[in-house]
Amino acid sequence: MGTPWRKRKGIGKCPAPGGRVGTMSPAIALAFLPLVVTLLVRYRHYFRLLVGTVLLRSLRDCLSGLRIEERAFSYVLTHALPGDPGHILTTLDHWSSHCEYLSHMGPVKGQILMRLVEEKAPACVLELGTYCGYSTLLIAQALPPGGRLLTVERDPRTAAVAEKLIRLAGFDEHMVELIVGSSEEVIPCLRTQYQLSRADLVLLIHRPRCYLRDLQLLEAHALLPAGGTVLADHVLFPGAPRFLQYAKSCGRYRCRLYHTGLPDFPAIKDGIAQLTYAGPG
């Protein structure tokens, strides 16, 4: 009988030329170096933003057991004057610039918002996206006597921080009411559960991808009066192209865009859209 056949190790495999597998020539790596450097220089502001808002924030969240808005509120408690919303806002700006980037509206956009609230003198304002309460304080400061603000925040933990900040600034529940829930669920209930028959001014500052859906919900439930104002933040970064396209093409809005930069990142261009509602048409 013949010798049994045995499979030998390595038979049937072709080694890569030179005996090396998956290595890159140093010359090829060096050829890509100018491109990498160019991209890092051109997009350095976006890289800094990514590191600050994702990597470092996640690390601090894990180490402290607190979210950034909770850390910011702790800072406000020890550095701001209770009952003084202006000082609280300045303290939050200082925290964002010198401690951790807060991803808030910031003073430049804040001035635009306050000026428009003072100019329009709305009896009732609806804010979608309370977050830490920064823009809520801006609106509340500028409301006319007897004005009312309803602000909606979907995350209960974030809403708890915002509630404390709003009350620390001196605004009670009759003037500023915070609703915890998603905008998609809250908007249909505003008339029946919260006695909101119309919103003279609406601020969209939650998720840009939800702006169009929520604007159409406000229209469907007849919550926008003719001449009412809708303000939308972050329409250029990260951007809300479908929302802007709808507002410009549907024929029911006059549109204006305020060009700004991100707080602490002025090179990253953003904008606030101001829509004036002409009516259902």
CSV table of C-alpha atoms in Angstrom, one decimal:
chain,number,residue,atom,x,y,z
A,1,MET,CA,0.0,0.0,0.0
A,2,GLY,CA,1.2,3.5,-0.7
A,3,THR,CA,2.0,6.0,2.0
A,4,PRO,CA,-1.1,7.9,3.3
A,5,TRP,CA,-1.3,11.4,1.9
A,6,ARG,CA,-0.9,14.2,4.4
A,7,LYS,CA,-1.7,17.9,3.9
A,8,ARG,CA,1.4,19.9,4.5
A,9,LYS,CA,1.3,23.2,6.2
A,10,GLY,CA,1.6,26.1,3.8
A,11,ILE,CA,1.0,24.1,0.7
A,12,GLY,CA,-1.4,25.9,-1.7
A,13,LYS,CA,-0.7,29.3,-0.3
A,14,CYS,CA,1.2,31.9,-2.3
A,15,PRO,CA,3.3,34.3,-0.2
A,16,ALA,CA,3.2,37.9,-1.1
A,17,PRO,CA,6.1,39.1,-3.2
A,18,GLY,CA,9.0,40.0,-0.9
A,19,GLY,CA,7.5,38.0,2.0
A,20,ARG,CA,5.6,40.9,3.4
A,21,VAL,CA,1.8,41.1,3.7
A,22,GLY,CA,-0.4,44.3,4.1
A,23,THR,CA,2.5,46.8,4.4
A,24,MET,CA,2.6,50.2,2.7
A,25,SER,CA,5.6,51.6,1.1
A,26,PRO,CA,7.1,54.6,3.0
A,27,ALA,CA,7.1,56.5,-0.3
A,28,ILE,CA,3.3,56.1,-0.7
A,29,ALA,CA,2.7,57.1,2.9
A,30,LEU,CA,4.8,60.3,2.4
A,31,ALA,CA,2.8,61.1,-0.7
A,32,PHE,CA,-0.4,61.3,1.3
A,33,LEU,CA,1.2,63.4,4.0
A,34,PRO,CA,0.6,66.8,2.3
A,35,LEU,CA,-3.0,66.0,1.7
A,36,VAL,CA,-3.5,65.0,5.4
A,37,VAL,CA,-1.8,68.2,6.6
A,38,THR,CA,-3.9,70.3,4.2
A,39,LEU,CA,-7.2,68.7,5.5
A,40,LEU,CA,-6.2,69.2,9.1
A,41,VAL,CA,-5.4,72.9,8.6
A,42,ARG,CA,-8.5,73.6,6.5
A,43,TYR,CA,-10.9,71.8,8.8
A,44,ARG,CA,-9.1,72.5,12.1
A,45,HIS,CA,-12.1,74.3,13.6
A,46,TYR,CA,-14.3,71.3,12.9
A,47,PHE,CA,-11.7,69.0,14.3
A,48,ARG,CA,-11.5,71.0,17.5
A,49,LEU,CA,-15.3,71.0,17.8
A,50,LEU,CA,-15.4,67.2,17.3
A,51,VAL,CA,-12.8,66.7,20.0
A,52,GLY,CA,-14.4,69.0,22.4
A,53,THR,CA,-18.1,68.0,22.0
A,54,VAL,CA,-17.6,64.2,21.5
A,55,LEU,CA,-14.3,62.8,22.7
A,56,LEU,CA,-13.5,65.1,25.7
A,57,ARG,CA,-17.2,65.4,26.7
A,58,SER,CA,-17.7,61.7,26.8
A,59,LEU,CA,-14.6,61.2,28.8
A,60,ARG,CA,-15.7,63.8,31.4
A,61,ASP,CA,-19.2,62.4,31.5
A,62,CYS,CA,-17.7,59.0,32.4
A,63,LEU,CA,-15.2,60.3,35.0
A,64,SER,CA,-17.7,62.7,36.7
A,65,GLY,CA,-20.9,60.8,36.4
A,66,LEU,CA,-22.5,64.1,35.3
A,67,ARG,CA,-23.6,65.5,32.0
A,68,ILE,CA,-22.1,68.7,30.7
A,69,GLU,CA,-25.3,70.7,31.5
A,70,GLU,CA,-25.2,69.4,35.1
A,71,ARG,CA,-21.5,70.4,35.4
A,72,ALA,CA,-22.4,73.8,34.0
A,73,PHE,CA,-25.2,74.3,36.5
A,74,SER,CA,-22.9,73.4,39.4
A,75,TYR,CA,-20.6,76.1,38.1
A,76,VAL,CA,-23.5,78.6,37.9
A,77,LEU,CA,-24.5,77.8,41.5
A,78,THR,CA,-21.1,78.9,42.8
A,79,HIS,CA,-20.4,81.8,40.5
A,80,ALA,CA,-23.7,83.5,39.4
A,81,LEU,CA,-26.1,85.8,41.2
A,82,PRO,CA,-29.5,84.2,41.9
A,83,GLY,CA,-32.4,86.2,40.5
A,84,ASP,CA,-30.2,87.9,37.9
A,85,PRO,CA,-30.8,86.2,34.6
A,86,GLY,CA,-28.2,88.4,32.8
A,87,HIS,CA,-25.5,87.4,35.2
A,88,ILE,CA,-26.4,83.7,34.9
A,89,LEU,CA,-26.2,83.9,31.1
A,90,THR,CA,-22.8,85.6,31.3
A,91,THR,CA,-21.6,82.9,33.7
A,92,LEU,CA,-22.7,80.2,31.3
A,93,ASP,CA,-20.9,82.0,28.4
A,94,HIS,CA,-17.7,82.1,30.6
A,95,TRP,CA,-18.1,78.4,31.4
A,96,SER,CA,-18.4,77.5,27.7
A,97,SER,CA,-15.4,79.6,26.7
A,98,HIS,CA,-13.0,78.7,29.5
A,99,CYS,CA,-14.1,75.3,30.8
A,100,GLU,CA,-16.2,73.2,28.4
A,101,TYR,CA,-17.9,74.0,25.2
A,102,LEU,CA,-21.6,74.0,26.0
A,103,SER,CA,-23.1,73.9,22.5
A,104,HIS,CA,-25.5,76.7,23.6
A,105,MET,CA,-26.9,79.7,21.6
A,106,GLY,CA,-24.2,82.1,22.8
A,107,PRO,CA,-24.2,85.9,23.1
A,108,VAL,CA,-24.2,86.8,19.4
A,109,LYS,CA,-27.2,84.8,18.4
A,110,GLY,CA,-28.7,85.7,21.8
A,111,GLN,CA,-28.7,89.4,20.9
A,112,ILE,CA,-30.6,88.6,17.7
A,113,LEU,CA,-33.1,86.6,19.6
A,114,MET,CA,-33.7,89.2,22.3
A,115,ARG,CA,-34.0,92.0,19.8
A,116,LEU,CA,-36.7,90.1,17.9
A,117,VAL,CA,-38.6,89.2,21.0
A,118,GLU,CA,-38.6,92.8,22.2
A,119,GLU,CA,-39.6,94.0,18.7
A,120,LYS,CA,-42.4,91.6,18.2
A,121,ALA,CA,-43.6,91.8,21.9
A,122,PRO,CA,-45.3,88.3,21.7
A,123,ALA,CA,-48.1,87.5,24.2
A,124,CYS,CA,-47.0,83.8,24.0
A,125,VAL,CA,-43.8,82.2,22.9
A,126,LEU,CA,-43.2,78.5,22.2
A,127,GLU,CA,-39.7,77.1,22.4
A,128,LEU,CA,-38.9,73.7,21.1
A,129,GLY,CA,-35.6,72.5,22.7
A,130,THR,CA,-35.0,73.9,26.2
A,131,TYR,CA,-31.6,72.2,26.6
A,132,CYS,CA,-29.8,73.9,29.6
A,133,GLY,CA,-32.2,76.8,29.6
A,134,TYR,CA,-29.9,79.4,28.0
A,135,SER,CA,-32.2,80.6,25.2
A,136,THR,CA,-35.2,80.2,27.6
A,137,LEU,CA,-33.7,82.9,29.9
A,138,LEU,CA,-33.0,85.2,26.9
A,139,ILE,CA,-36.7,85.0,25.8
A,140,ALA,CA,-38.0,85.4,29.3
A,141,GLN,CA,-35.9,88.5,29.9
A,142,ALA,CA,-37.3,90.1,26.8
A,143,LEU,CA,-41.0,89.2,27.1
A,144,PRO,CA,-43.5,92.0,27.5
A,145,PRO,CA,-45.5,92.3,30.8
A,146,GLY,CA,-47.9,89.4,31.0
A,147,GLY,CA,-46.1,87.4,28.4
A,148,ARG,CA,-45.9,83.7,28.6
A,149,LEU,CA,-43.3,81.2,27.5
A,150,LEU,CA,-43.8,77.5,27.0
A,151,THR,CA,-40.6,75.5,26.5
A,152,VAL,CA,-40.4,71.9,25.5
A,153,GLU,CA,-37.5,69.5,26.3
A,154,ARG,CA,-37.6,65.8,25.4
A,155,ASP,CA,-34.9,64.6,27.8
A,156,PRO,CA,-36.1,64.4,31.5
A,157,ARG,CA,-32.6,64.7,32.9
A,158,THR,CA,-31.7,67.8,30.8
A,159,ALA,CA,-35.2,69.3,31.6
A,160,ALA,CA,-34.5,68.9,35.4
A,161,VAL,CA,-31.3,71.0,35.0
A,162,ALA,CA,-33.1,73.6,32.9
A,163,GLU,CA,-36.0,73.9,35.4
A,164,LYS,CA,-33.5,74.6,38.2
A,165,LEU,CA,-31.8,77.3,36.1
A,166,ILE,CA,-35.0,79.0,35.2
A,167,ARG,CA,-36.2,79.1,38.8
A,168,LEU,CA,-32.8,80.3,39.9
A,169,ALA,CA,-33.1,83.2,37.5
A,170,GLY,CA,-36.4,84.2,39.2
A,171,PHE,CA,-39.0,83.1,36.6
A,172,ASP,CA,-42.0,81.3,38.0
A,173,GLU,CA,-44.2,78.6,36.5
A,174,HIS,CA,-46.9,81.2,35.4
A,175,MET,CA,-44.4,83.0,33.2
A,176,VAL,CA,-42.2,80.1,32.1
A,177,GLU,CA,-43.7,76.6,31.9
A,178,LEU,CA,-41.4,73.7,31.1
A,179,ILE,CA,-43.0,70.7,29.3
A,180,VAL,CA,-41.1,67.4,29.3
A,181,GLY,CA,-41.8,65.4,26.1
A,182,SER,CA,-41.0,65.1,22.4
A,183,SER,CA,-42.2,68.0,20.3
A,184,GLU,CA,-44.0,65.6,18.0
A,185,GLU,CA,-46.2,64.4,20.9
A,186,VAL,CA,-46.5,67.8,22.7
A,187,ILE,CA,-47.6,70.0,19.7
A,188,PRO,CA,-50.9,68.3,19.1
A,189,CYS,CA,-51.7,68.7,22.8
A,190,LEU,CA,-50.8,72.3,23.3
A,191,ARG,CA,-54.3,73.7,22.7
A,192,THR,CA,-56.2,71.2,24.9
A,193,GLN,CA,-53.7,70.5,27.7
A,194,TYR,CA,-51.7,73.7,28.0
A,195,GLN,CA,-54.3,76.3,26.9
A,196,LEU,CA,-52.2,77.6,24.0
A,197,SER,CA,-54.4,78.8,21.3
A,198,ARG,CA,-51.7,80.4,19.3
A,199,ALA,CA,-47.9,81.0,19.4
A,200,ASP,CA,-47.0,84.5,18.3
A,201,LEU,CA,-43.3,83.5,18.2
A,202,VAL,CA,-41.8,80.1,17.9
A,203,LEU,CA,-38.1,79.2,18.5
A,204,LEU,CA,-36.9,76.0,16.9
A,205,ILE,CA,-33.6,75.0,18.6
A,206,HIS,CA,-33.9,71.3,19.2
A,207,ARG,CA,-33.0,69.0,16.3
A,208,PRO,CA,-32.7,70.5,12.8
A,209,ARG,CA,-33.9,67.3,11.2
A,210,CYS,CA,-37.2,67.8,13.1
A,211,TYR,CA,-37.8,71.4,12.1
A,212,LEU,CA,-39.8,70.8,9.0
A,213,ARG,CA,-42.0,68.1,10.7
A,214,ASP,CA,-42.7,70.4,13.6
A,215,LEU,CA,-43.4,73.4,11.5
A,216,GLN,CA,-46.0,71.4,9.5
A,217,LEU,CA,-47.5,70.2,12.8
A,218,LEU,CA,-47.9,73.8,14.0
A,219,GLU,CA,-49.6,74.6,10.7
A,220,ALA,CA,-51.8,71.6,10.9
A,221,HIS,CA,-53.0,72.4,14.4
A,222,ALA,CA,-53.6,76.1,13.5
A,223,LEU,CA,-51.1,77.3,16.2
A,224,LEU,CA,-49.4,80.0,14.0
A,225,PRO,CA,-51.3,83.2,13.6
A,226,ALA,CA,-51.0,85.4,10.5
A,227,GLY,CA,-48.0,87.6,11.1
A,228,GLY,CA,-46.5,85.2,13.6
A,229,THR,CA,-42.7,84.7,13.7
A,230,VAL,CA,-40.8,81.4,13.5
A,231,LEU,CA,-37.1,81.5,14.4
A,232,ALA,CA,-34.9,78.5,13.6
A,233,ASP,CA,-31.3,78.1,14.9
A,234,HIS,CA,-28.6,76.0,13.3
A,235,VAL,CA,-30.0,76.1,9.8
A,236,LEU,CA,-26.6,76.2,8.2
A,237,PHE,CA,-24.6,74.1,10.7
A,238,PRO,CA,-25.4,71.3,11.0
A,239,GLY,CA,-28.1,72.6,8.7
A,240,ALA,CA,-31.8,72.2,7.9
A,241,PRO,CA,-32.0,72.3,4.1
A,242,ARG,CA,-35.4,70.7,3.7
A,243,PHE,CA,-36.9,73.1,6.2
A,244,LEU,CA,-35.4,76.1,4.4
A,245,GLN,CA,-36.5,74.8,1.0
A,246,TYR,CA,-40.1,74.3,2.3
A,247,ALA,CA,-40.2,77.8,3.9
A,248,LYS,CA,-39.0,79.5,0.7
A,249,SER,CA,-41.1,77.5,-1.8
A,250,CYS,CA,-44.5,76.9,0.0
A,251,GLY,CA,-45.6,80.6,-0.4
A,252,ARG,CA,-46.7,81.0,3.2
A,253,TYR,CA,-43.6,82.6,4.7
A,254,ARG,CA,-41.4,85.6,4.2
A,255,CYS,CA,-37.8,84.4,5.0
A,256,ARG,CA,-34.8,86.2,6.3
A,257,LEU,CA,-31.4,84.6,7.2
A,258,TYR,CA,-29.0,86.0,9.9
A,259,HIS,CA,-25.5,84.8,9.2
A,260,THR,CA,-23.5,84.1,12.4
A,261,GLY,CA,-20.8,81.7,13.6
A,262,LEU,CA,-20.9,79.1,16.4
A,263,PRO,CA,-20.1,80.4,19.9
A,264,ASP,CA,-16.4,80.1,20.5
A,265,PHE,CA,-16.0,78.8,16.9
A,266,PRO,CA,-16.7,81.9,14.8
A,267,ALA,CA,-15.0,80.4,11.7
A,268,ILE,CA,-17.7,77.7,11.6
A,269,LYS,CA,-20.5,79.5,9.8
A,270,ASP,CA,-24.1,79.1,11.0
A,271,GLY,CA,-27.3,81.1,10.8
A,272,ILE,CA,-30.7,81.9,12.3
A,273,ALA,CA,-33.7,81.8,9.9
A,274,GLN,CA,-36.6,84.2,10.6
A,275,LEU,CA,-39.9,83.2,9.0
A,276,THR,CA,-43.0,85.5,9.0
A,277,TYR,CA,-46.2,83.5,8.6
A,278,ALA,CA,-48.6,85.0,6.0
A,279,GLY,CA,-51.4,82.6,6.9
A,280,PRO,CA,-52.7,79.3,5.5
A,281,GLY,CA,-53.3,80.8,2.0
